[in-house]
Coordinates of N, CA and C in Angstrom, one line a residue:
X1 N 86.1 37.0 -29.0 CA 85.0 36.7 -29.9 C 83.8 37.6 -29.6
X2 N 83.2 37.8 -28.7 CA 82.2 38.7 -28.0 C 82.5 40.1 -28.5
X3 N 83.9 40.4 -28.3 CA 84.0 41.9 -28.4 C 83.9 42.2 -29.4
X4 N 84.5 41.1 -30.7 CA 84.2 41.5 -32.1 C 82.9 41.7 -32.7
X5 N 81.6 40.9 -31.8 CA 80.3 41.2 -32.0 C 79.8 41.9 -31.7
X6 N 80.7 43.1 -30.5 CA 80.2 44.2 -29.8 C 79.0 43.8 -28.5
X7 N 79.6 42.3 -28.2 CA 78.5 42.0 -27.1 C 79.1 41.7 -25.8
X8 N 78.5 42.7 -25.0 CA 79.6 42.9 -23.4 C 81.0 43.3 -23.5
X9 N 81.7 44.5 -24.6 CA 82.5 45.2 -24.8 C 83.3 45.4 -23.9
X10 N 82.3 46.4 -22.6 CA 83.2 46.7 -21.5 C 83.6 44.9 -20.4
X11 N 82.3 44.3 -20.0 CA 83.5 43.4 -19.2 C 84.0 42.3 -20.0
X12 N 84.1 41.8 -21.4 CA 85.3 41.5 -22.1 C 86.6 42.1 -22.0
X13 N 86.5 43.8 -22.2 CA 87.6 44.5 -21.8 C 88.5 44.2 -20.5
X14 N 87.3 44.7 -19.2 CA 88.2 44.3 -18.2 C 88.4 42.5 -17.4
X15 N 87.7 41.6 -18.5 CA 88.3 40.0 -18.0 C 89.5 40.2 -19.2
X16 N 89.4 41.0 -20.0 CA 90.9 40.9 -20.8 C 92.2 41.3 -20.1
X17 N 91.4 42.4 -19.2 CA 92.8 43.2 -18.3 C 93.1 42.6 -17.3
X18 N 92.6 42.0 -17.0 CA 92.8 41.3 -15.2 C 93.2 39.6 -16.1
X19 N 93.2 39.5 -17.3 CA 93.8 38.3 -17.7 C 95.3 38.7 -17.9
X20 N 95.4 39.5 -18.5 CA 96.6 40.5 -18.8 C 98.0 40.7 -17.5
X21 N 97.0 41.5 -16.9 CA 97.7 41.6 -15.2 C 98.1 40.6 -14.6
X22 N 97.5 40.0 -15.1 CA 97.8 38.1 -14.0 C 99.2 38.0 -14.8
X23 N 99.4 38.2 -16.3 CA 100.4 37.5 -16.8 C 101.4 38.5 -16.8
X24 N 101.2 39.6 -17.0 CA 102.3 40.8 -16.8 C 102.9 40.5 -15.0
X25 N 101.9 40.4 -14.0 CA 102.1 40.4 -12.4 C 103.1 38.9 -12.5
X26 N 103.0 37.9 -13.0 CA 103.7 37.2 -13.4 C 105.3 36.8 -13.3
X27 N 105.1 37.5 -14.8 CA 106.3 38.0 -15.6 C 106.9 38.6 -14.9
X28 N 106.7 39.8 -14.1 CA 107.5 40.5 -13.5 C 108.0 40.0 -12.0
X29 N 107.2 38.9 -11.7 CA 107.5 38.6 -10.4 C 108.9 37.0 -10.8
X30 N 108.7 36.9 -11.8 CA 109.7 35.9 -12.2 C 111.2 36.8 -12.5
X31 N 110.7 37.9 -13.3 CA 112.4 38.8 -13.6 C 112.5 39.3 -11.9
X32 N 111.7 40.2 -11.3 CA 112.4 40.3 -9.7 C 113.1 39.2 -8.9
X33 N 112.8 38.2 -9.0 CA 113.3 37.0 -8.7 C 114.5 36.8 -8.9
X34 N 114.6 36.7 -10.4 CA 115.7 36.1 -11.2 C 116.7 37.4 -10.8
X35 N 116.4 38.8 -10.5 CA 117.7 39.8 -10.1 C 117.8 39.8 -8.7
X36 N 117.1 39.1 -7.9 CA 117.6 39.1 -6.6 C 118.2 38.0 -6.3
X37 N 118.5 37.0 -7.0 CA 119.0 35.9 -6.6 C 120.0 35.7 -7.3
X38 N 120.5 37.4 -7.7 CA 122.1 37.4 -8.7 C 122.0 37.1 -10.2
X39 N 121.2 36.6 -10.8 CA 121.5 35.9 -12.2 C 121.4 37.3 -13.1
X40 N 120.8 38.5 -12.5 CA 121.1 39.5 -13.8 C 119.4 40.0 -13.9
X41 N 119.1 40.9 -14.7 CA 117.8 41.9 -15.1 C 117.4 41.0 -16.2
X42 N 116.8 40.4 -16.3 CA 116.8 39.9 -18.0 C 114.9 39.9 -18.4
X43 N 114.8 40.7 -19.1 CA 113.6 41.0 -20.0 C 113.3 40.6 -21.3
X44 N 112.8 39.4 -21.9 CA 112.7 39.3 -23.2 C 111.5 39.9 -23.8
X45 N 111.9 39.5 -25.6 CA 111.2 40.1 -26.6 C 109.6 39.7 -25.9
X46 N 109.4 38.8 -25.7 CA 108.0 38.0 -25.7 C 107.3 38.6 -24.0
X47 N 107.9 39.1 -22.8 CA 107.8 39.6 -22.1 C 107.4 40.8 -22.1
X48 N 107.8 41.9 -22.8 CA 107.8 43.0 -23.4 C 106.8 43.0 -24.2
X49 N 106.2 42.4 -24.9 CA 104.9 42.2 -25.5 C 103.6 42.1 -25.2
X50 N 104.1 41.1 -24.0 CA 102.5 41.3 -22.9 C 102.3 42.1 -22.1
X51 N 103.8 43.0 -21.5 CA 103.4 44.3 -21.3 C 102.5 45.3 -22.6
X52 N 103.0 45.0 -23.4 CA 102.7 45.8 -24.4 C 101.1 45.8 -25.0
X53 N 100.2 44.5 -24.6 CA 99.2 44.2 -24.4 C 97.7 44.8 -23.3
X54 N 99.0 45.3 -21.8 CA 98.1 46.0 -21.5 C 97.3 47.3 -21.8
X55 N 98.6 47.9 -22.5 CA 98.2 49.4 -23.5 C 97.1 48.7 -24.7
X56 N 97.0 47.7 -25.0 CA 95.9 47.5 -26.4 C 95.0 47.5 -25.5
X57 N 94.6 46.5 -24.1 CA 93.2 46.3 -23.9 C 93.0 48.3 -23.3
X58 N 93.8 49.2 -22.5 CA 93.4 50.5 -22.1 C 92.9 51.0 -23.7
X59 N 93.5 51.3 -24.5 CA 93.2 52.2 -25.8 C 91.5 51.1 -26.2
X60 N 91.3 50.0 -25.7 CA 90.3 49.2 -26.0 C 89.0 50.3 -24.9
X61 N 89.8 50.0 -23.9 CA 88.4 50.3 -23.1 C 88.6 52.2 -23.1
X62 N 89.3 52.9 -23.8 CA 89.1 54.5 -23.7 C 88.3 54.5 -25.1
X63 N 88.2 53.7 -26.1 CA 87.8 53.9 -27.0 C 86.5 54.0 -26.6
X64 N 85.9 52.4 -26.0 CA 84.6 52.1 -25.5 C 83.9 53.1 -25.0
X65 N 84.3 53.7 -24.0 CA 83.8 54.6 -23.0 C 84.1 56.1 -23.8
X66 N 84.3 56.7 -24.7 CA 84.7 57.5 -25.6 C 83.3 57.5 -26.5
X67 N 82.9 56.4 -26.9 CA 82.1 56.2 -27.6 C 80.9 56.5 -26.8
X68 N 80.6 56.0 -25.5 CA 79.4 56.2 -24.6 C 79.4 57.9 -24.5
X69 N 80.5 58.8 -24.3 CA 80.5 59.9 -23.7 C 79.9 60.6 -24.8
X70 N 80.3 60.3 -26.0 CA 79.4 61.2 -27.2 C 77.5 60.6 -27.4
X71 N 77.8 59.5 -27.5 CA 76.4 59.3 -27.5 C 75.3 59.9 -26.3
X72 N 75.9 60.0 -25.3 CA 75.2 60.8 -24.2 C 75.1 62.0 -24.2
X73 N 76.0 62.9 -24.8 CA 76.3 64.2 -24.8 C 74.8 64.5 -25.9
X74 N 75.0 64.0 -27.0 CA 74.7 63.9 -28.0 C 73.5 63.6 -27.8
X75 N 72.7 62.6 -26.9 CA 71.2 62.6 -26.7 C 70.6 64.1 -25.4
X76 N 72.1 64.2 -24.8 CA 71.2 65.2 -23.5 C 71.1 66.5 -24.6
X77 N 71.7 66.5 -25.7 CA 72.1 68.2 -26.5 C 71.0 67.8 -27.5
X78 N 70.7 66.8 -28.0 CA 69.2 66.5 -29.2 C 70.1 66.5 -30.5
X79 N 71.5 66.7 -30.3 CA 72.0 66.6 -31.6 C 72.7 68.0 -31.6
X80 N 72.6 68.8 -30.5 CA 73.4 70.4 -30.8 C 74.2 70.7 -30.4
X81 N 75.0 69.1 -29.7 CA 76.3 69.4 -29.4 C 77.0 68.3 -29.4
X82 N 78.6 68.4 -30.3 CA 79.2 67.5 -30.5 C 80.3 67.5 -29.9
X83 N 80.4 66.3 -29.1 CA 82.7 66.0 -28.5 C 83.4 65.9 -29.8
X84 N 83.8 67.1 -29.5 CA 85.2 66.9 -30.3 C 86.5 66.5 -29.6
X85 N 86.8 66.6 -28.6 CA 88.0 66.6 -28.0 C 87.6 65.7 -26.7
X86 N 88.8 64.8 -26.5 CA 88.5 63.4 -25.8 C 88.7 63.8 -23.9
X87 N 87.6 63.5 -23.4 CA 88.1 63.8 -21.9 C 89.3 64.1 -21.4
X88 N 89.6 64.1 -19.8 CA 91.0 64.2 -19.5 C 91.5 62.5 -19.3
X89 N 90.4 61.8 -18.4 CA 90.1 60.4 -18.2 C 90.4 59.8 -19.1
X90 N 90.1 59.7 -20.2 CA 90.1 59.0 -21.7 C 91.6 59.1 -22.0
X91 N 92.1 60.8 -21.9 CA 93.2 60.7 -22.5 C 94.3 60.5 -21.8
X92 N 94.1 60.3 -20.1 CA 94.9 59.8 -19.3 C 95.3 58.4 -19.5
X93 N 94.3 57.4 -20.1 CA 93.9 56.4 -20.4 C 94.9 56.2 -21.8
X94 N 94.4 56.8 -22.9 CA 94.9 56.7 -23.9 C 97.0 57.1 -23.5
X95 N 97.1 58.0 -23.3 CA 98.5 58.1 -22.6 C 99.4 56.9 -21.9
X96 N 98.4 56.7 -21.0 CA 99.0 54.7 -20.7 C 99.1 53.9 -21.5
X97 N 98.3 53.9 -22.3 CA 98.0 52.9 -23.3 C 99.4 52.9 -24.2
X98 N 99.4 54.2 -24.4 CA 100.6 54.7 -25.6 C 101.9 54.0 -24.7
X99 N 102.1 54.7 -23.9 CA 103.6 54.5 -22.7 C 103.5 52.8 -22.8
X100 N 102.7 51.9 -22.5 CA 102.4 50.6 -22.1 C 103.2 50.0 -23.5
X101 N 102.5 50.3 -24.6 CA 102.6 49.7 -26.5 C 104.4 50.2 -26.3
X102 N 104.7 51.2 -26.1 CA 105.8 52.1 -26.1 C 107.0 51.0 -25.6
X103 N 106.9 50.4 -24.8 CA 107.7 49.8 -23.9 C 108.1 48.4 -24.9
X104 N 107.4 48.1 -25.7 CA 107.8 47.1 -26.7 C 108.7 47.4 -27.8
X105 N 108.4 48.3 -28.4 CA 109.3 48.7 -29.3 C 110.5 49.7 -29.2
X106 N 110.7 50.2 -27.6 CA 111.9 50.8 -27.1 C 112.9 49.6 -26.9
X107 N 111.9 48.9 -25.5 CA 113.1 47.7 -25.0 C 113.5 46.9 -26.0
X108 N 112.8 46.7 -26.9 CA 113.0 45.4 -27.8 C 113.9 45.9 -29.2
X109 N 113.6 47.1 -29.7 CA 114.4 48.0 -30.1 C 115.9 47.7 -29.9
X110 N 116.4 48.2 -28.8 CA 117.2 48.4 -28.2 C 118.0 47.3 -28.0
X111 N 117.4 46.4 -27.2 CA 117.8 45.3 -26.7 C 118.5 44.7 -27.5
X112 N 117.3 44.2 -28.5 CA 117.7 42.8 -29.6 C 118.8 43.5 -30.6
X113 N 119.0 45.3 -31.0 CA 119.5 45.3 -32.3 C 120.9 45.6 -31.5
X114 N 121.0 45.7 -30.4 CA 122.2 45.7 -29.4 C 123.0 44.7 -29.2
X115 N 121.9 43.3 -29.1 CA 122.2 41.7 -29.3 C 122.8 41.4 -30.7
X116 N 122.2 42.0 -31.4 CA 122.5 41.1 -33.1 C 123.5 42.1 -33.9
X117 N 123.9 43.3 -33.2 CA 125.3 43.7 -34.0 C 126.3 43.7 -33.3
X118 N 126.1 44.0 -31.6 CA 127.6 43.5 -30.7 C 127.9 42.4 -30.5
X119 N 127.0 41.4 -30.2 CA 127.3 39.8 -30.1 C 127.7 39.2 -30.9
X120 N 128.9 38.6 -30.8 CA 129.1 37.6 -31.6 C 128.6 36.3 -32.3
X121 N 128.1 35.5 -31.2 CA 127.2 34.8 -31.3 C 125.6 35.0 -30.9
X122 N 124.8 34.3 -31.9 CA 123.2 34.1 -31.4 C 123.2 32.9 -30.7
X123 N 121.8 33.0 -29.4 CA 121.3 31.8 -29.2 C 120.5 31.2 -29.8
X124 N 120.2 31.6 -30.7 CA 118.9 30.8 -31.8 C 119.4 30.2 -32.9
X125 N 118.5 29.4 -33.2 CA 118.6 28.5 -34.6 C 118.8 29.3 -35.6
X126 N 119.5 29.2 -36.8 CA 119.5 30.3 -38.2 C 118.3 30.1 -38.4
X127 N 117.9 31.2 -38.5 CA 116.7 31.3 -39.4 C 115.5 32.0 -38.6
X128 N 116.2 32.0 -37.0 CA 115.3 32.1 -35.8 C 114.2 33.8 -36.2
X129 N 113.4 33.9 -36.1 CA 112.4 35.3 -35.7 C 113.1 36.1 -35.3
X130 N 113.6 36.1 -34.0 CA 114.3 36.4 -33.3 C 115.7 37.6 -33.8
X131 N 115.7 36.7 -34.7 CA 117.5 37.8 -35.7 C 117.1 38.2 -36.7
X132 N 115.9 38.6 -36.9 CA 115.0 39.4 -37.9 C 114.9 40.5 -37.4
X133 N 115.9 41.5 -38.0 CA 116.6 42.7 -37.9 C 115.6 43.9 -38.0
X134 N 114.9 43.8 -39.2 CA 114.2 45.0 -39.9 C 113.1 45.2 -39.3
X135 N 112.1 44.6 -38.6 CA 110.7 45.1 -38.1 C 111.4 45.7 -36.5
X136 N 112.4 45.5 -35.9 CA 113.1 46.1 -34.7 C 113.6 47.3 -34.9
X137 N 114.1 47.6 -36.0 CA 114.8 48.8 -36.6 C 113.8 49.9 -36.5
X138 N 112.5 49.3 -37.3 CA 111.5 49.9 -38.0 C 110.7 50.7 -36.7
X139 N 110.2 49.9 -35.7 CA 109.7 50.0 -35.0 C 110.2 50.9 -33.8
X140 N 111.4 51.3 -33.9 CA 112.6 51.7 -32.8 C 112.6 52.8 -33.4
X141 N 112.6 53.2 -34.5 CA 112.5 54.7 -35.0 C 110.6 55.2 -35.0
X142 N 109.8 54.5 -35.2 CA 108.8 55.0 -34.9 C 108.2 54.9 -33.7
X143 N 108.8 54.9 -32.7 CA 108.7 54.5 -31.5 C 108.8 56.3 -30.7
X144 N 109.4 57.1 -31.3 CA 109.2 58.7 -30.6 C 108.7 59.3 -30.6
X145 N 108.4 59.4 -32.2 CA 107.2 60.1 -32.4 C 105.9 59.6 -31.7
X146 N 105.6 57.8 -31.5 CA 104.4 57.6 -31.2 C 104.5 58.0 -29.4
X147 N 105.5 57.9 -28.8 CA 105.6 58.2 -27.7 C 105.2 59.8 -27.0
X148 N 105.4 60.7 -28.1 CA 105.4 61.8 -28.3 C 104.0 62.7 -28.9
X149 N 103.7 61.7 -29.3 CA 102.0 61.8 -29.8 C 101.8 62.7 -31.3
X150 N 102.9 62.2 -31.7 CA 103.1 63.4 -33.2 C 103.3 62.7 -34.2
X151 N 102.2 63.2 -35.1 CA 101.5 62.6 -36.0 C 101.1 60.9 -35.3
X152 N 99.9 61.0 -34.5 CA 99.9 59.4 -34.1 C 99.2 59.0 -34.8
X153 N 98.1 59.3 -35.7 CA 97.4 58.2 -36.2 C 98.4 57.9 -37.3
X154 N 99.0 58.6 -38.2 CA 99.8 57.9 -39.2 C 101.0 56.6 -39.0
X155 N 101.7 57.2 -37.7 CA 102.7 56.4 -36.7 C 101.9 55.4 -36.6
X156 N 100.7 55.4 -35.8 CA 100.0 54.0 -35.4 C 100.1 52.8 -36.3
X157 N 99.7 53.6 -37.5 CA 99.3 52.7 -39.1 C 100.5 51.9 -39.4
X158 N 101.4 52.7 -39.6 CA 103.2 52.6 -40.0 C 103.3 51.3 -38.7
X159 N 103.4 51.3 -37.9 CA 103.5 50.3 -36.3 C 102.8 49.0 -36.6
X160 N 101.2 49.4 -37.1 CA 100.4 48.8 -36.9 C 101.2 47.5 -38.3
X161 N 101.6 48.0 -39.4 CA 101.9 47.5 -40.6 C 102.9 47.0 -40.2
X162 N 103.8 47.7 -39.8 CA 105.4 46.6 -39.2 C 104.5 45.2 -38.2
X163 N 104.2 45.6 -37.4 CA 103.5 44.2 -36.8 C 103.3 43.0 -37.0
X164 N 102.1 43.4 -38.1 CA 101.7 42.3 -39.1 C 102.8 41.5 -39.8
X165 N 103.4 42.5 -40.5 CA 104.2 42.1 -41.6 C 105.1 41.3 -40.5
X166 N 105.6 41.5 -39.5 CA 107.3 40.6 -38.9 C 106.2 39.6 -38.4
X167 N 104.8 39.7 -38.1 CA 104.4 38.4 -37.8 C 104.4 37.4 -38.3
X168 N 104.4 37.9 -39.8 CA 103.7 36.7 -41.0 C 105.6 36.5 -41.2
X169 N 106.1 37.0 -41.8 CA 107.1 36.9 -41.9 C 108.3 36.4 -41.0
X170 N 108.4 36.8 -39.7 CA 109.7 35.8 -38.7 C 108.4 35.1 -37.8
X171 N 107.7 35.1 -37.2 CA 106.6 34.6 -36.6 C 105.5 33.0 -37.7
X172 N 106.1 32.6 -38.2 CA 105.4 32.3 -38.8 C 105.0 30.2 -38.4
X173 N 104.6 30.3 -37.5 CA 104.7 29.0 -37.0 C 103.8 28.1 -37.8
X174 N 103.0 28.1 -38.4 CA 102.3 27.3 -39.2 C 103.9 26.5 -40.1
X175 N 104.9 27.0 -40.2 CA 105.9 26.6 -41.0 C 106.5 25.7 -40.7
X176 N 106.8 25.5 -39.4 CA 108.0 24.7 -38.7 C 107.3 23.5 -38.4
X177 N 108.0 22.3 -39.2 CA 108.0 20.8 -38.7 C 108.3 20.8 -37.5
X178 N 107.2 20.2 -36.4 CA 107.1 19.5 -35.5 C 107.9 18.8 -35.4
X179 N 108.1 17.5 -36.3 CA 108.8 15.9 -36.4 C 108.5 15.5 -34.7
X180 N 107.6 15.5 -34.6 CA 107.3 14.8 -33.1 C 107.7 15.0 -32.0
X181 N 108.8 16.1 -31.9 CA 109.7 16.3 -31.1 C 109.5 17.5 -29.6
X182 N 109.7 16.8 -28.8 CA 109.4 17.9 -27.5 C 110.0 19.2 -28.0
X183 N 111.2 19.6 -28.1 CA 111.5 21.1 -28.4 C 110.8 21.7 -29.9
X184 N 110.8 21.0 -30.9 CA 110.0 21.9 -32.0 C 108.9 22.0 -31.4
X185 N 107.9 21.3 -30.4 CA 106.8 21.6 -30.3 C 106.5 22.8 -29.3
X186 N 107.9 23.0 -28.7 CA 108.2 24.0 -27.6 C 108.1 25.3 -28.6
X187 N 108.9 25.3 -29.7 CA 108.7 26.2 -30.5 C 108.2 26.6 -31.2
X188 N 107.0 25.8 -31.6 CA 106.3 26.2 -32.4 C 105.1 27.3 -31.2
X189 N 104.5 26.8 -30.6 CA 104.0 27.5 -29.2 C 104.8 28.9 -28.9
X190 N 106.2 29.1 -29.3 CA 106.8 30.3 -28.6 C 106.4 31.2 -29.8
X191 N 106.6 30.1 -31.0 CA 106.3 31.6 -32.1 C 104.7 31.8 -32.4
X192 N 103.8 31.0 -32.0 CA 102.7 31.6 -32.1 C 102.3 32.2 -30.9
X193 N 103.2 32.4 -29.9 CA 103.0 33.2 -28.8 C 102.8 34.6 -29.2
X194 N 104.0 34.6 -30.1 CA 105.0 35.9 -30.4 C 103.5 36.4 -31.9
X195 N 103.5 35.4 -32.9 CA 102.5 36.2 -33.6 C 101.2 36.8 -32.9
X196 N 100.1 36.2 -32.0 CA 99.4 36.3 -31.4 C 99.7 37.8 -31.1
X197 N 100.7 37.8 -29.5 CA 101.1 38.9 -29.6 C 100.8 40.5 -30.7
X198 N 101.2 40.1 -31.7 CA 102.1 40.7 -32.7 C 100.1 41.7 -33.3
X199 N 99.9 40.7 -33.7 CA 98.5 41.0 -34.2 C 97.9 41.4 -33.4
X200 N 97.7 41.2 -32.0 CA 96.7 41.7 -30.5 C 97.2 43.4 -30.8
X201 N 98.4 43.8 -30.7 CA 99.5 45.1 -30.6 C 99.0 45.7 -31.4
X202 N 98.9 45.1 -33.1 CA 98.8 46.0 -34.0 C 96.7 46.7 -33.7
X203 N 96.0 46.0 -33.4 CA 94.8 45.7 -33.3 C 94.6 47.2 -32.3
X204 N 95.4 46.8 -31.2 CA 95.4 48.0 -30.5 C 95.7 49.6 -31.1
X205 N 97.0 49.2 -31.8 CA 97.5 50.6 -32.6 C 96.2 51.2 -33.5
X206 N 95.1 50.5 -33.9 CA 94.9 50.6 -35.2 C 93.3 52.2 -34.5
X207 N 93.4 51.3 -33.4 CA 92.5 51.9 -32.2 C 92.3 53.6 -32.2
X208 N 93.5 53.6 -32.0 CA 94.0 55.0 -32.2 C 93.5 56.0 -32.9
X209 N 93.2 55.5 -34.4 CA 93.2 56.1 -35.4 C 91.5 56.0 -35.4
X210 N 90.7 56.3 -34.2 CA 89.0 56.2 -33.4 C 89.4 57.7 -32.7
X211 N 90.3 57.6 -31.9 CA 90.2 58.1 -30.8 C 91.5 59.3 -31.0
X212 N 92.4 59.3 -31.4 CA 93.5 60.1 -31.3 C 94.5 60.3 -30.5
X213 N 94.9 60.8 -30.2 CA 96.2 60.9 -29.1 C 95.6 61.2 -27.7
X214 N 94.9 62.3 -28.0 CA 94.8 62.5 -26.5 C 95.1 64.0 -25.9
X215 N 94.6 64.7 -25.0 CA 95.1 65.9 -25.1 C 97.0 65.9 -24.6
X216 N 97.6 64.9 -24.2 CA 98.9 64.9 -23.7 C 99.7 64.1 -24.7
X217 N 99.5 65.2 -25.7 CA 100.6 64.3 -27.0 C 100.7 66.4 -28.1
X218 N 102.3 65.5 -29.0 CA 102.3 67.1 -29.6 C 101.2 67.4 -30.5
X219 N 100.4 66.5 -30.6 CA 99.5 67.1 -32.0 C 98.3 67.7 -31.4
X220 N 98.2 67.2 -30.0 CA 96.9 68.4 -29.2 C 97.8 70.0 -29.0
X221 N 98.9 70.1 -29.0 CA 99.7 71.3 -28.7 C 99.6 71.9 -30.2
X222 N 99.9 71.5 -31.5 CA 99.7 71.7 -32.7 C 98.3 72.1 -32.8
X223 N 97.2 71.4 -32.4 CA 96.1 72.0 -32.8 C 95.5 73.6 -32.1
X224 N 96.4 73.5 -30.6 CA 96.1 74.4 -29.6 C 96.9 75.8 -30.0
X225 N 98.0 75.5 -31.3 CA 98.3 76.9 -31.9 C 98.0 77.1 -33.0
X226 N 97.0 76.2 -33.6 CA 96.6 76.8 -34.9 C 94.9 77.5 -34.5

């Protein structure tokens, strides 16, 4: 709420990251676990997301600090010199950020549309989020380009738009009757995990389209031959 009022930007940013880390450091210390004690690698959709959260808060805080670098430039020059092109820092930053978002719509890509045409069976209820085929597809093809840094702000937008849309659409927990019951209530929580998610990601993508790729993407090489 702060950040949206632009008040204490940066350490909203990093209590977002170090909230983030706690849950990614987590997450990861439960799948290590779970393959050393034999049961298998297993990474889910919703796992993959909060990684994919730490790239929103970096593209948050490269934007932030992107913004200070011009305005400084811009007061030491009196107005006679403008950033055009984003640090190395920023765009190292912005590059993580990309790779970080990246890791959601490869593994999950991958994963789930691997799940829902080789498997026979689902483990989910009909009707589940989860076997909502098309925002995985969608996302899994624009997932190279953004990786790639070519055409990213349009990619972003396209990402940013699948997001929303599979949020409102398979994510939609305002919909599911409770009936009092310990597991609906379990799930209702998982799918507003998963929206929450969903809209944090796109929020991040949308970032982008501030700041740009970055010099380590193809459209800084596009611009460096025209």
């Amino acid at each position: 709420m702060l950040c949206l009022f632009k008040i204490w930007p940066m350490q909203c940013a990093f209590v977002m990251m170090a909230d983030t880390l706690a849950d990614s450091y987590l997450l990861l210390w439960l799948v290590g676990m779970q393959w050393l004690s034999g049961r298998g690698l297993y990474v889910n959709e919703l796992m993959a997301k909060k990684l994919s959260l730490l790239g929103c808060v970096a593209m948050m805080i490269a934007t932030h600090n992107q913004a200070n670098e011009r305005s400084s430039s811009s007061f030491l020059s009196r107005g006679l010199l403008e950033v055009s092109a984003l640090s190395n820092n920023i765009s190292i930053a912005v590059l993580i950020g990309r790779l970080l978002i990246a890791v959601l719509f490869v593994y999950v890509g991958l994963h789930e549309l691997h799940r829902l045409f080789f498997e026979p069976f689902t483990p989910y209820l009909p009707g589940d989020g989860h076997d909502v085929v098309w925002p995985k597809a969608v996302e899994l093809l624009l997932a190279v380009p953004f990786i790639l840094g070519f055409e990213t702000v349009a990619v972003a937008r396209l990402l940013s738009t699948s997001l929303v849309l599979e949020a409102f659409y398979a994510w939609s927990w305002w919909g599911i009757s409770e009936n009092y019951s310990f597991a609906q209530h379990r799930r209702v929580i998982h799918y507003r995990e998963h929206f929450v998610t969903n809209i944090a990601t796109a929020g991040g993508l949308l970032l982008l389209q501030k700041i740009g790729a970055g010099k380590y993407s193809v459209d800084e090489l596009l611009k460096k031959r025209d």
